[in-house]
Short mmCIF file of C-alpha atoms and ligand atoms in Angstrom, two decimals:
data_model
loop_
_atom_site.label_atom_id
_atom_site.label_comp_id
_atom_site.label_asym_id
_atom_site.label_seq_id
_atom_site.Cartn_x
_atom_site.Cartn_y
_atom_site.Cartn_z
CA MET F 571 39.60 89.82 89.08
CA THR F 572 41.10 90.52 85.66
CA ASN F 573 43.08 93.29 84.03
CA ASN F 574 41.16 93.85 80.80
CA GLY F 575 40.12 90.22 80.91
CA GLN F 576 43.76 89.06 81.01
CA THR F 577 45.44 86.72 83.43
CA ARG F 578 47.41 88.63 86.12
CA ILE F 579 50.84 87.32 87.01
CA ILE F 580 51.32 86.99 90.77
CA ASP F 581 54.85 87.14 92.18
CA ILE F 582 55.80 84.16 94.30
CA PHE F 583 58.04 85.24 97.17
CA ASP F 584 59.50 82.10 98.68
CA THR F 585 60.52 82.29 102.34
CA THR F 586 61.46 78.62 102.89
CA LEU F 587 65.01 79.67 103.81
CA ARG F 588 63.85 82.31 106.30
CA ASP F 589 60.39 81.80 107.81
CA GLY F 590 60.51 78.10 106.85
CA GLU F 591 63.87 77.61 108.47
CA GLN F 592 62.57 79.21 111.70
CA ALA F 593 60.31 76.17 112.23
CA PRO F 594 61.37 73.71 114.92
CA GLY F 595 63.70 71.08 113.46
CA CYS F 596 63.93 72.78 110.03
CA SER F 597 67.34 74.41 110.30
CA MET F 598 69.68 74.02 107.32
CA ASN F 599 73.40 74.54 106.93
CA LEU F 600 74.87 76.98 104.41
CA TRP F 601 75.43 74.35 101.77
CA GLU F 602 71.86 73.04 102.11
CA LYS F 603 70.47 76.57 101.81
CA VAL F 604 72.38 77.15 98.58
CA LYS F 605 71.12 73.84 97.23
CA VAL F 606 67.50 74.72 98.09
CA ALA F 607 67.97 78.22 96.61
CA ARG F 608 69.20 76.73 93.32
CA ARG F 609 66.15 74.52 93.26
CA LEU F 610 63.84 77.50 93.90
CA GLU F 611 65.50 79.41 91.07
CA ARG F 612 64.81 76.46 88.77
CA LEU F 613 61.23 76.37 90.02
CA GLY F 614 60.78 79.94 88.79
CA VAL F 615 59.92 81.85 91.96
CA SER F 616 60.17 85.65 91.71
CA VAL F 617 61.95 86.25 95.02
CA ILE F 618 63.95 84.01 97.38
CA GLU F 619 64.06 85.29 100.95
CA ALA F 620 67.42 83.83 101.96
CA GLY F 621 67.51 84.70 105.66
CA PHE F 622 67.75 87.29 108.41
CA PRO F 623 71.42 88.40 108.31
CA ALA F 624 71.43 90.30 111.62
CA SER F 625 70.10 87.27 113.51
CA SER F 626 73.43 85.36 113.50
CA PRO F 627 76.80 85.28 111.70
CA GLY F 628 75.71 81.93 110.17
CA ASP F 629 72.59 83.53 108.68
CA LEU F 630 74.62 86.41 107.28
CA GLU F 631 77.04 83.99 105.60
CA ALA F 632 74.16 81.91 104.21
CA VAL F 633 72.42 84.96 102.69
CA LYS F 634 75.79 86.00 101.21
CA ALA F 635 76.28 82.56 99.67
CA VAL F 636 72.75 82.49 98.21
CA ALA F 637 73.05 86.06 96.91
CA GLY F 638 76.37 85.21 95.24
CA THR F 639 74.91 82.11 93.57
CA ILE F 640 71.42 83.06 92.41
CA LYS F 641 71.13 85.17 89.27
CA GLY F 642 67.69 84.21 87.94
CA CYS F 643 65.47 85.93 90.52
CA ALA F 644 65.59 88.48 93.32
CA VAL F 645 67.21 87.57 96.66
CA ALA F 646 65.76 89.19 99.78
CA ALA F 647 67.14 89.63 103.29
CA LEU F 648 64.93 90.31 106.30
CA CYS F 649 65.69 93.15 108.74
CA ARG F 650 63.98 94.76 111.69
CA SER F 651 63.50 98.49 111.12
CA LEU F 652 66.94 99.14 112.61
CA GLU F 653 69.99 100.59 110.91
CA LYS F 654 72.27 97.81 112.21
CA ASP F 655 69.99 95.15 110.68
CA ILE F 656 69.85 97.01 107.37
CA ASP F 657 73.66 97.32 107.39
CA ALA F 658 73.92 93.53 107.84
CA ALA F 659 71.50 93.05 104.90
CA ARG F 660 73.59 95.41 102.81
CA GLU F 661 76.69 93.32 103.44
CA ALA F 662 74.86 90.02 102.87
CA LEU F 663 73.28 91.17 99.58
CA SER F 664 76.35 92.89 98.14
CA LYS F 665 76.79 90.20 95.44
CA ALA F 666 73.09 89.76 94.60
CA ALA F 667 72.07 90.31 90.96
CA ALA F 668 68.66 91.61 92.11
CA PRO F 669 68.78 92.44 95.85
CA ARG F 670 65.71 93.19 97.92
CA VAL F 671 65.80 94.53 101.48
CA HIS F 672 62.78 93.43 103.49
CA VAL F 673 62.17 95.60 106.56
CA PHE F 674 59.38 94.93 109.02
CA LEU F 675 57.75 96.65 111.96
CA ALA F 676 54.63 95.63 113.87
CA THR F 677 51.46 97.69 113.64
CA SER F 678 49.02 95.94 116.02
CA PRO F 679 48.10 97.50 119.39
CA ILE F 680 49.38 94.45 121.30
CA HIS F 681 52.79 94.56 119.59
CA LEU F 682 53.10 98.34 120.03
CA ALA F 683 52.25 98.14 123.74
CA TYR F 684 54.12 95.01 124.82
CA LYS F 685 56.88 94.33 122.30
CA LEU F 686 57.90 97.63 120.74
CA LYS F 687 56.79 99.99 123.52
CA MET F 688 56.30 102.63 120.84
CA THR F 689 53.51 105.07 120.03
CA ALA F 690 51.66 105.00 116.73
CA ASP F 691 53.45 108.17 115.56
CA GLN F 692 56.82 106.64 116.39
CA VAL F 693 55.96 103.54 114.34
CA VAL F 694 55.01 105.65 111.31
CA GLU F 695 58.23 107.63 111.64
CA ARG F 696 60.42 104.53 112.16
CA ALA F 697 58.87 102.69 109.16
CA ALA F 698 59.58 105.64 106.88
CA SER F 699 63.12 106.18 108.16
CA ALA F 700 64.02 102.46 107.87
CA VAL F 701 62.82 102.31 104.25
CA LYS F 702 64.66 105.56 103.49
CA TYR F 703 67.88 104.15 105.00
CA ALA F 704 67.59 100.91 102.98
CA LYS F 705 66.87 102.87 99.79
CA LYS F 706 70.33 104.45 100.01
CA PHE F 707 71.84 101.24 98.65
CA CYS F 708 68.95 99.12 97.40
CA ALA F 709 66.29 100.16 94.87
CA ASP F 710 63.96 97.31 95.81
CA VAL F 711 62.69 97.64 99.39
CA GLU F 712 59.75 95.73 100.86
CA PHE F 713 58.03 96.93 104.00
CA SER F 714 55.97 94.50 106.14
CA ALA F 715 53.44 95.60 108.76
CA GLU F 716 53.86 92.69 111.16
CA ASP F 717 50.55 91.48 112.65
CA ALA F 718 48.64 93.59 110.11
CA SER F 719 45.53 91.39 110.34
CA ARG F 720 45.13 92.33 114.04
CA SER F 721 45.89 96.01 113.42
CA ASP F 722 43.59 98.96 112.81
CA PRO F 723 43.26 98.99 108.98
CA ASP F 724 43.45 102.80 108.89
CA PHE F 725 46.70 102.69 110.85
CA VAL F 726 48.15 100.11 108.42
CA CYS F 727 47.19 102.45 105.55
CA ARG F 728 48.94 105.33 107.31
CA VAL F 729 52.12 103.28 107.84
CA PHE F 730 52.06 102.00 104.24
CA ALA F 731 51.62 105.53 102.88
CA ALA F 732 54.69 106.60 104.88
CA ALA F 733 56.73 103.55 103.75
CA ALA F 734 55.72 104.00 100.11
CA GLY F 735 56.45 107.72 100.41
CA ALA F 736 59.98 106.78 101.53
CA GLY F 737 60.36 104.55 98.46
CA ALA F 738 59.04 101.08 99.38
CA THR F 739 58.41 99.05 96.22
CA VAL F 740 56.28 96.42 97.98
CA VAL F 741 54.05 96.74 101.05
CA ASN F 742 53.22 93.48 102.76
CA ILE F 743 50.12 92.56 104.80
CA PRO F 744 51.08 89.63 107.07
CA ASP F 745 48.56 87.51 108.91
CA THR F 746 51.37 86.83 111.38
CA THR F 747 49.33 84.78 113.83
CA GLY F 748 47.14 82.93 111.29
CA TYR F 749 44.07 84.60 112.81
CA ALA F 750 42.22 85.91 109.76
CA MET F 751 39.30 84.32 107.95
CA PRO F 752 39.35 84.33 104.12
CA ALA F 753 36.49 86.82 103.50
CA GLU F 754 37.76 89.07 106.27
CA PHE F 755 41.35 89.00 104.95
CA ALA F 756 40.17 89.71 101.38
CA GLY F 757 38.23 92.67 102.83
CA LEU F 758 41.38 93.97 104.54
CA VAL F 759 43.43 93.73 101.32
CA ARG F 760 40.69 95.51 99.38
CA TYR F 761 40.38 98.22 102.05
CA ILE F 762 44.13 98.84 102.09
CA ARG F 763 44.29 98.99 98.28
CA GLU F 764 41.46 101.50 98.17
CA HIS F 765 42.61 103.61 101.11
CA THR F 766 46.30 103.84 100.23
CA PRO F 767 45.95 105.20 96.71
CA ASP F 768 49.26 107.12 96.87
CA ARG F 769 51.45 104.03 97.09
CA GLY F 770 53.74 105.32 94.34
CA GLY F 771 53.30 102.07 92.42
CA ALA F 772 54.23 99.87 95.40
CA LYS F 773 52.89 96.34 94.96
CA ILE F 774 50.71 94.72 97.62
CA ALA F 775 51.93 91.45 99.14
CA VAL F 776 50.40 89.02 101.61
CA HIS F 777 52.11 86.66 104.04
CA CYS F 778 49.82 84.15 105.76
CA HIS F 779 50.46 81.71 108.59
CA ASN F 780 48.58 78.48 109.02
CA ASP F 781 47.52 78.43 112.69
CA LEU F 782 43.89 77.74 111.74
CA GLY F 783 44.76 75.81 108.57
CA LEU F 784 43.71 78.80 106.43
CA ALA F 785 47.02 80.12 105.09
CA ALA F 786 46.46 79.02 101.49
CA ALA F 787 42.76 80.00 101.55
CA ASN F 788 43.60 83.45 102.93
CA SER F 789 46.37 83.97 100.35
CA LEU F 790 44.05 83.03 97.49
CA ALA F 791 41.28 85.28 98.85
CA ALA F 792 43.88 88.07 98.93
CA VAL F 793 44.80 87.41 95.28
CA GLU F 794 41.12 87.70 94.36
CA ALA F 795 41.06 91.00 96.25
CA GLY F 796 44.00 92.30 94.21
CA ALA F 797 47.24 91.24 95.97
CA ASP F 798 50.22 91.20 93.61
CA GLN F 799 52.62 89.01 95.60
CA VAL F 800 52.12 85.92 97.76
CA GLU F 801 54.68 84.84 100.35
CA CYS F 802 54.90 81.11 100.96
CA THR F 803 57.17 78.14 101.62
CA ILE F 804 57.81 74.72 100.15
CA ASN F 805 55.73 72.09 101.98
CA GLY F 806 54.25 74.95 104.04
CA ILE F 807 57.08 74.77 106.60
CA GLY F 808 57.40 77.77 108.92
CA GLU F 809 56.86 79.21 112.37
CA ARG F 810 54.38 77.18 114.51
CA ALA F 811 51.79 75.63 112.13
CA GLY F 812 53.74 76.93 109.15
CA ASN F 813 53.30 79.36 106.28
CA ALA F 814 51.09 79.17 103.20
CA SER F 815 52.32 76.29 101.10
CA LEU F 816 53.82 77.26 97.73
CA GLU F 817 52.61 74.16 95.94
CA GLU F 818 49.00 74.71 97.07
CA ILE F 819 48.96 78.38 96.00
CA VAL F 820 50.62 77.74 92.64
CA MET F 821 48.41 74.79 91.75
CA ALA F 822 45.19 76.43 92.97
CA LEU F 823 45.94 79.42 90.73
CA ARG F 824 46.77 77.16 87.80
CA VAL F 825 43.88 74.72 88.16
CA ARG F 826 41.35 77.51 88.82
CA LYS F 827 42.68 80.09 86.38
CA ASP F 828 39.16 80.13 84.96
CA LEU F 829 37.86 81.61 88.21
CA LEU F 830 40.78 83.63 89.57
CA ALA F 831 42.28 84.90 86.27
CA ALA F 832 45.69 84.85 87.92
CA ASP F 833 48.77 82.67 87.50
CA THR F 834 52.46 82.61 88.47
CA ARG F 835 55.73 82.12 86.60
CA VAL F 836 56.42 78.90 88.49
CA ASP F 837 57.31 75.81 86.45
CA ALA F 838 54.92 73.41 88.18
CA SER F 839 56.79 70.37 86.87
CA GLN F 840 59.59 71.24 89.33
CA ILE F 841 57.31 71.27 92.40
CA TYR F 842 57.74 67.65 93.47
CA ALA F 843 61.55 67.76 93.25
CA ALA F 844 61.57 70.96 95.35
CA SER F 845 59.26 69.38 97.93
CA ARG F 846 61.44 66.25 98.19
CA LEU F 847 64.62 68.30 98.53
CA VAL F 848 63.23 70.42 101.37
CA SER F 849 61.97 67.31 103.13
CA GLN F 850 65.39 65.67 102.69
CA VAL F 851 67.50 68.57 103.94
CA THR F 852 65.27 69.34 106.92
CA GLY F 853 64.46 65.71 107.78
CA VAL F 854 60.81 66.77 108.13
CA ASN F 855 58.46 64.35 106.39
CA VAL F 856 55.60 65.58 104.25
CA GLN F 857 52.31 64.33 105.69
CA PRO F 858 50.90 61.59 103.41
CA ASN F 859 47.62 63.44 102.79
CA LYS F 860 49.32 66.79 102.06
CA ALA F 861 47.70 68.47 99.05
CA VAL F 862 49.70 68.31 95.78
CA VAL F 863 52.89 66.65 97.09
CA GLY F 864 51.79 64.12 99.73
CA GLU F 865 52.34 60.40 99.14
CA ASN F 866 48.55 59.90 98.83
CA ALA F 867 47.73 63.07 96.87
CA PHE F 868 47.16 61.02 93.72
CA ALA F 869 46.43 57.58 95.22
CA HIS F 870 42.98 56.15 94.56
CA GLU F 871 42.06 53.44 97.06
CA ALA F 872 38.29 52.98 96.85
CA GLY F 873 37.19 50.54 94.15
CA ILE F 874 34.64 52.95 92.73
CA HIS F 875 37.30 55.66 92.43
CA GLN F 876 39.78 53.26 90.82
CA HIS F 877 37.14 52.23 88.31
CA GLY F 878 36.42 55.86 87.43
CA VAL F 879 40.10 56.80 87.13
CA LEU F 880 40.81 53.81 84.89
CA ALA F 881 37.97 54.89 82.60
CA ASN F 882 38.96 58.56 82.65
CA ARG F 883 41.41 60.12 85.10
CA ALA F 884 39.47 63.38 85.19
CA THR F 885 36.63 61.63 87.06
CA TYR F 886 38.60 61.96 90.30
CA GLU F 887 41.72 63.98 89.41
CA ILE F 888 41.68 67.76 88.94
CA MET F 889 45.36 67.82 87.97
CA THR F 890 47.79 65.11 86.92
CA PRO F 891 50.72 63.89 89.03
CA GLU F 892 52.99 64.60 86.04
CA SER F 893 51.93 68.26 86.00
CA VAL F 894 53.66 68.71 89.38
CA GLY F 895 56.62 66.55 88.41
CA ILE F 896 55.71 63.28 90.12
CA PRO F 897 57.42 60.66 87.93
CA LYS F 898 54.85 58.65 85.99
CA ASN F 899 56.86 55.54 85.67
CA ARG F 900 57.46 53.83 89.02
CA MET F 901 60.23 51.63 87.60
CA VAL F 902 62.42 50.19 90.34
CA LEU F 903 66.12 49.69 89.80
CA GLY F 904 68.16 46.69 90.87
CA LYS F 905 71.62 45.22 90.57
CA HIS F 906 71.22 44.59 86.84
CA SER F 907 70.31 48.19 86.11
CA GLY F 908 72.98 49.99 84.17
CA ARG F 909 74.30 53.48 84.19
CA HIS F 910 71.87 54.65 81.53
CA ALA F 911 68.79 53.55 83.50
CA PHE F 912 70.26 55.12 86.64
CA GLU F 913 70.92 58.48 84.96
CA CYS F 914 67.43 58.40 83.37
CA ARG F 915 65.87 57.87 86.78
CA LEU F 916 67.86 60.73 88.27
CA GLY F 917 66.53 62.96 85.49
CA GLU F 918 62.94 61.82 86.07
CA LEU F 919 63.32 62.62 89.76
CA GLY F 920 64.55 66.10 88.84
CA LEU F 921 68.01 65.38 90.30
CA ARG F 922 71.05 66.71 88.51
CA LEU F 923 74.50 65.26 89.11
CA GLU F 924 77.65 65.63 87.08
CA GLY F 925 81.29 64.58 87.09
CA ASP F 926 82.72 63.09 90.27
CA ALA F 927 79.44 63.43 92.19
CA LEU F 928 77.67 61.31 89.56
CA GLU F 929 80.45 58.70 89.63
CA GLN F 930 80.33 58.52 93.41
CA VAL F 931 76.55 58.13 93.61
CA PHE F 932 76.50 55.55 90.81
CA ALA F 933 79.14 53.48 92.65
CA GLN F 934 77.07 53.71 95.87
CA PHE F 935 73.95 52.73 93.96
CA LYS F 936 75.70 49.58 92.68
CA GLU F 937 76.88 48.75 96.19
CA LEU F 938 73.36 49.23 97.57
CA ALA F 939 71.80 47.22 94.74
CA ASP F 940 74.06 44.31 95.75
CA LYS F 941 72.65 44.44 99.30
CA LYS F 942 69.00 45.15 98.45
CA LYS F 943 66.69 43.42 96.00
CA THR F 944 65.34 46.67 94.61
CA VAL F 945 66.48 50.29 94.86
CA SER F 946 63.56 52.72 95.09
CA ASP F 947 63.24 56.42 94.27
CA ARG F 948 63.52 57.21 97.98
CA ASP F 949 66.81 55.25 98.16
CA ILE F 950 68.18 57.19 95.19
CA GLU F 951 67.17 60.54 96.70
CA ALA F 952 68.85 59.52 99.97
CA LEU F 953 72.07 58.54 98.16
CA VAL F 954 72.16 61.84 96.28
CA MET F 955 71.71 63.78 99.52
CA ASP F 956 74.38 61.69 101.19
CA ALA F 957 76.91 62.19 98.38
CA ALA F 958 76.92 65.95 98.70
CA CYS F 959 76.97 66.18 102.45
CA GLY F 960 77.70 69.88 102.77
CA ALA F 961 80.28 70.94 105.28
CA ALA F 962 83.85 69.80 104.74
CA GLU F 963 84.44 66.44 106.39
CA VAL F 964 86.86 67.19 109.19
CA TYR F 965 86.17 63.76 110.70
CA LYS F 966 85.34 60.66 108.67
CA LEU F 967 84.17 57.34 110.06
CA ASP F 968 86.84 54.77 109.30
CA ARG F 969 85.97 51.69 111.39
CA TRP F 970 83.63 50.84 114.20
CA VAL F 971 82.64 47.94 116.40
CA VAL F 972 79.83 47.87 118.94
CA ASN F 973 78.91 45.13 121.42
CA CYS F 974 75.49 45.18 123.01
CA GLY F 975 73.01 42.86 124.59
CA SER F 976 70.59 42.56 127.50
CA SER F 977 71.41 43.67 131.06
CA LEU F 978 75.12 44.41 130.37
CA SER F 979 76.55 47.79 129.38
CA SER F 980 77.22 48.36 125.69
CA THR F 981 80.78 48.99 124.51
CA SER F 982 82.13 50.54 121.36
CA THR F 983 85.42 51.19 119.64
CA ILE F 984 85.45 53.88 116.97
CA ARG F 985 88.23 54.90 114.60
CA LEU F 986 87.93 58.27 112.86
CA ARG F 987 90.12 59.82 110.20
CA TYR F 988 90.96 63.46 110.89
CA LYS F 989 91.37 65.82 107.89
CA ASP F 990 92.21 62.91 105.59
CA GLN F 991 95.44 62.37 107.53
CA ASP F 992 95.68 60.97 111.03
CA TYR F 993 93.61 58.19 112.58
CA TYR F 994 92.20 58.43 116.11
CA GLU F 995 90.71 55.51 117.98
CA GLN F 996 88.78 55.42 121.27
CA ALA F 997 86.66 52.92 123.20
CA ALA F 998 83.70 53.75 125.46
CA VAL F 999 80.95 52.21 127.54
CA GLY F 1000 77.37 53.47 127.25
CA HIS F 1001 73.67 52.92 127.85
CA GLY F 1002 73.01 51.07 124.63
CA PRO F 1003 74.98 50.83 121.38
CA VAL F 1004 74.29 54.33 120.08
CA ASP F 1005 75.23 56.01 123.35
CA ALA F 1006 78.45 53.94 123.56
CA ALA F 1007 79.38 54.91 120.00
CA PHE F 1008 78.64 58.63 120.49
CA LYS F 1009 80.69 58.64 123.72
CA ALA F 1010 83.70 57.16 121.90
CA VAL F 1011 83.35 59.89 119.23
CA ASN F 1012 83.19 62.55 121.99
CA GLN F 1013 86.46 61.25 123.42
CA ILE F 1014 88.12 61.64 120.01
CA ILE F 1015 86.83 65.17 119.39
CA ARG F 1016 87.38 66.15 123.05
CA LYS F 1017 83.99 67.83 123.31
CA GLU F 1018 80.69 66.68 124.73
CA PRO F 1019 77.91 68.28 122.72
CA ALA F 1020 74.39 67.67 124.04
CA LEU F 1021 72.33 65.34 121.90
CA GLU F 1022 69.05 67.26 121.55
CA HIS F 1023 67.34 65.15 118.95
CA TYR F 1024 67.79 61.63 117.58
CA GLU F 1025 65.52 60.13 114.97
CA LEU F 1026 65.91 56.95 113.01
CA LYS F 1027 63.69 55.98 110.11
CA ALA F 1028 63.67 53.43 107.34
CA VAL F 1029 64.00 55.03 103.90
CA THR F 1030 61.68 52.38 102.42
CA GLY F 1031 59.78 49.36 103.70
CA GLY F 1032 61.31 45.88 103.82
CA GLU F 1033 63.87 44.13 105.98
CA ASP F 1034 66.73 45.31 103.74
CA ALA F 1035 65.72 48.99 103.98
CA GLN F 1036 68.35 51.68 104.48
CA GLY F 1037 68.26 53.41 107.85
CA GLU F 1038 68.36 57.21 107.81
CA THR F 1039 69.31 58.92 111.07
CA TRP F 1040 68.86 62.58 112.01
CA VAL F 1041 70.55 64.12 115.01
CA LYS F 1042 70.66 67.60 116.46
CA ILE F 1043 73.54 68.52 118.77
CA ALA F 1044 74.02 71.64 120.89
CA TRP F 1045 77.28 73.18 122.05
CA GLU F 1046 77.73 76.52 123.81
CA GLY F 1047 74.23 77.70 122.89
CA ARG F 1048 74.45 76.80 119.17
CA ARG F 1049 72.86 73.89 117.31
CA TRP F 1050 73.77 71.71 114.34
CA ASN F 1051 71.99 68.94 112.44
CA GLY F 1052 73.51 65.83 110.96
CA ARG F 1053 72.18 63.06 108.77
CA GLY F 1054 73.53 59.56 108.22
CA LEU F 1055 72.56 56.78 105.84
CA SER F 1056 73.42 53.09 105.89
CA THR F 1057 71.76 49.70 105.70
CA ASP F 1058 73.10 49.27 109.25
CA VAL F 1059 71.23 51.46 111.75
CA ILE F 1060 74.19 51.79 114.15
CA GLU F 1061 76.42 52.91 111.31
CA SER F 1062 73.81 55.43 110.07
CA SER F 1063 73.60 56.78 113.66
CA ILE F 1064 77.38 57.21 113.94
CA LYS F 1065 77.50 58.86 110.51
CA ALA F 1066 74.73 61.30 111.48
CA TYR F 1067 76.54 62.23 114.68
CA ILE F 1068 79.82 62.79 112.82
CA ALA F 1069 78.00 64.87 110.16
CA ALA F 1070 76.61 67.13 112.91
CA ILE F 1071 80.09 67.41 114.42
CA ASN F 1072 81.55 68.33 111.01
CA ASN F 1073 78.88 71.04 110.66
CA MET F 1074 79.82 72.28 114.12
CA GLU F 1075 83.56 72.25 113.37
CA ALA F 1076 82.99 74.10 110.08
CA SER F 1077 81.09 76.90 111.80
CA LEU F 1078 83.52 77.19 114.73
CA ILE F 1079 86.55 77.87 112.50
O1 KIV P 1246 54.84 86.49 109.94
C1 KIV P 1246 55.32 87.63 109.80
O2 KIV P 1246 54.72 88.64 110.13
C2 KIV P 1246 56.66 87.71 109.23
C3 KIV P 1246 57.13 89.07 108.87
C4 KIV P 1246 58.53 89.27 109.27
C5 KIV P 1246 56.92 89.31 107.40
O3 KIV P 1246 57.30 86.70 109.01
ZN1 ZN P 1247 55.96 84.94 108.93
#
């Protein structure tokens, strides 16, 4: 679909920090959210949905921090159609250069009957009054009809007409449950466009979930049917099976511009760095066969394919790895690599470090290169993540010793430094070395958070690989993640646990 034969520009609304963060195991701390938001700004998205301020004080603070940092695109905050939620969004977005309030209300019969317990007339009235309330302080207001794909299309049109009449600048059609089929969803978008002519210029957005693996297909079908904005997340993270994946939408539009006559403002060369960052901060790996950013997305294994690619890459590649920012040169660094080579590699990986942070990571790189034969891209990414660990370090690991073996209990002695001043040391007995170490830490901090998740993985292959540990702890109904890195797996476990405790301490102040 073209406008006078020209390419339409589709707005990319990124909800990695909101819908993405709602996915199990994908929570991020404030510092990580700001870091991801900066990366999204560099990527060139049109809108960053930074969170749901009324959902928790932590979310409100995170949206505030993102809104105060990001100046290159709009920052949105999600709200139910309630005045108290909109008030929280107002506070969270007060420093945003281009704020957007995103209010939602369900329109499907099942949501009206069982969740909202509201009549259709009440929903129309509430949608309009919520948009009107948000408009008092924010010019840009998006209204979403939650579960639109399972709603009566005429009712969605009625609600959208009311929301647009109250001043909504964007009306969003979510496939909340990932139920729609591409042709059906395109039909719905077309129907709504044609039957809500008095939208007062409000753009049409779509927001697709991936329960049947169709989120990207449905979003692209919606673009063909005239949608102006697509909502998506990096690596497709999100509720249940996830949201439409940003990299798939952006690259499908770019590679098939000939067919779809639509494109985005996204700088595709930043896609890989954004994907790696989100994977690093959430600890959620990208599946190897994931389109565009997976480890195997550009790997050619079969001999016949390799032969074709060597003769001409276009035989089996519809886009190049470089076009999405995957570094061409797979040079590995080692102990003889100098500062220049290290900084070059950082640049090629899309990682920016300056001043003290650069010094610190370079020193750690040299230390690691002394222990390992080669330092890979994954090692460098892990060091960069580790250097800027987010929350202030209330506790730092100073020394540790663990004794373990078969059939006897494990013992540990841990010494932590508290606020860069005093040292505290405790010994404990546990079921295995990690348990013994965590118990000694608990004695020092005088709390016993529940360990909800523990995951240990090697950053690379090889016997000298660094171990990366992820933990999730819970305390009084709240949860915090921590990550630790070391060539010793016990040390990386203790560091991860202390990182989670530091995140907890920072948010309890
Ligand atoms: O999936 C959904 O319907 C949502 C809305 C809040 C937009 O996330
Ligand atoms: Zn959603």
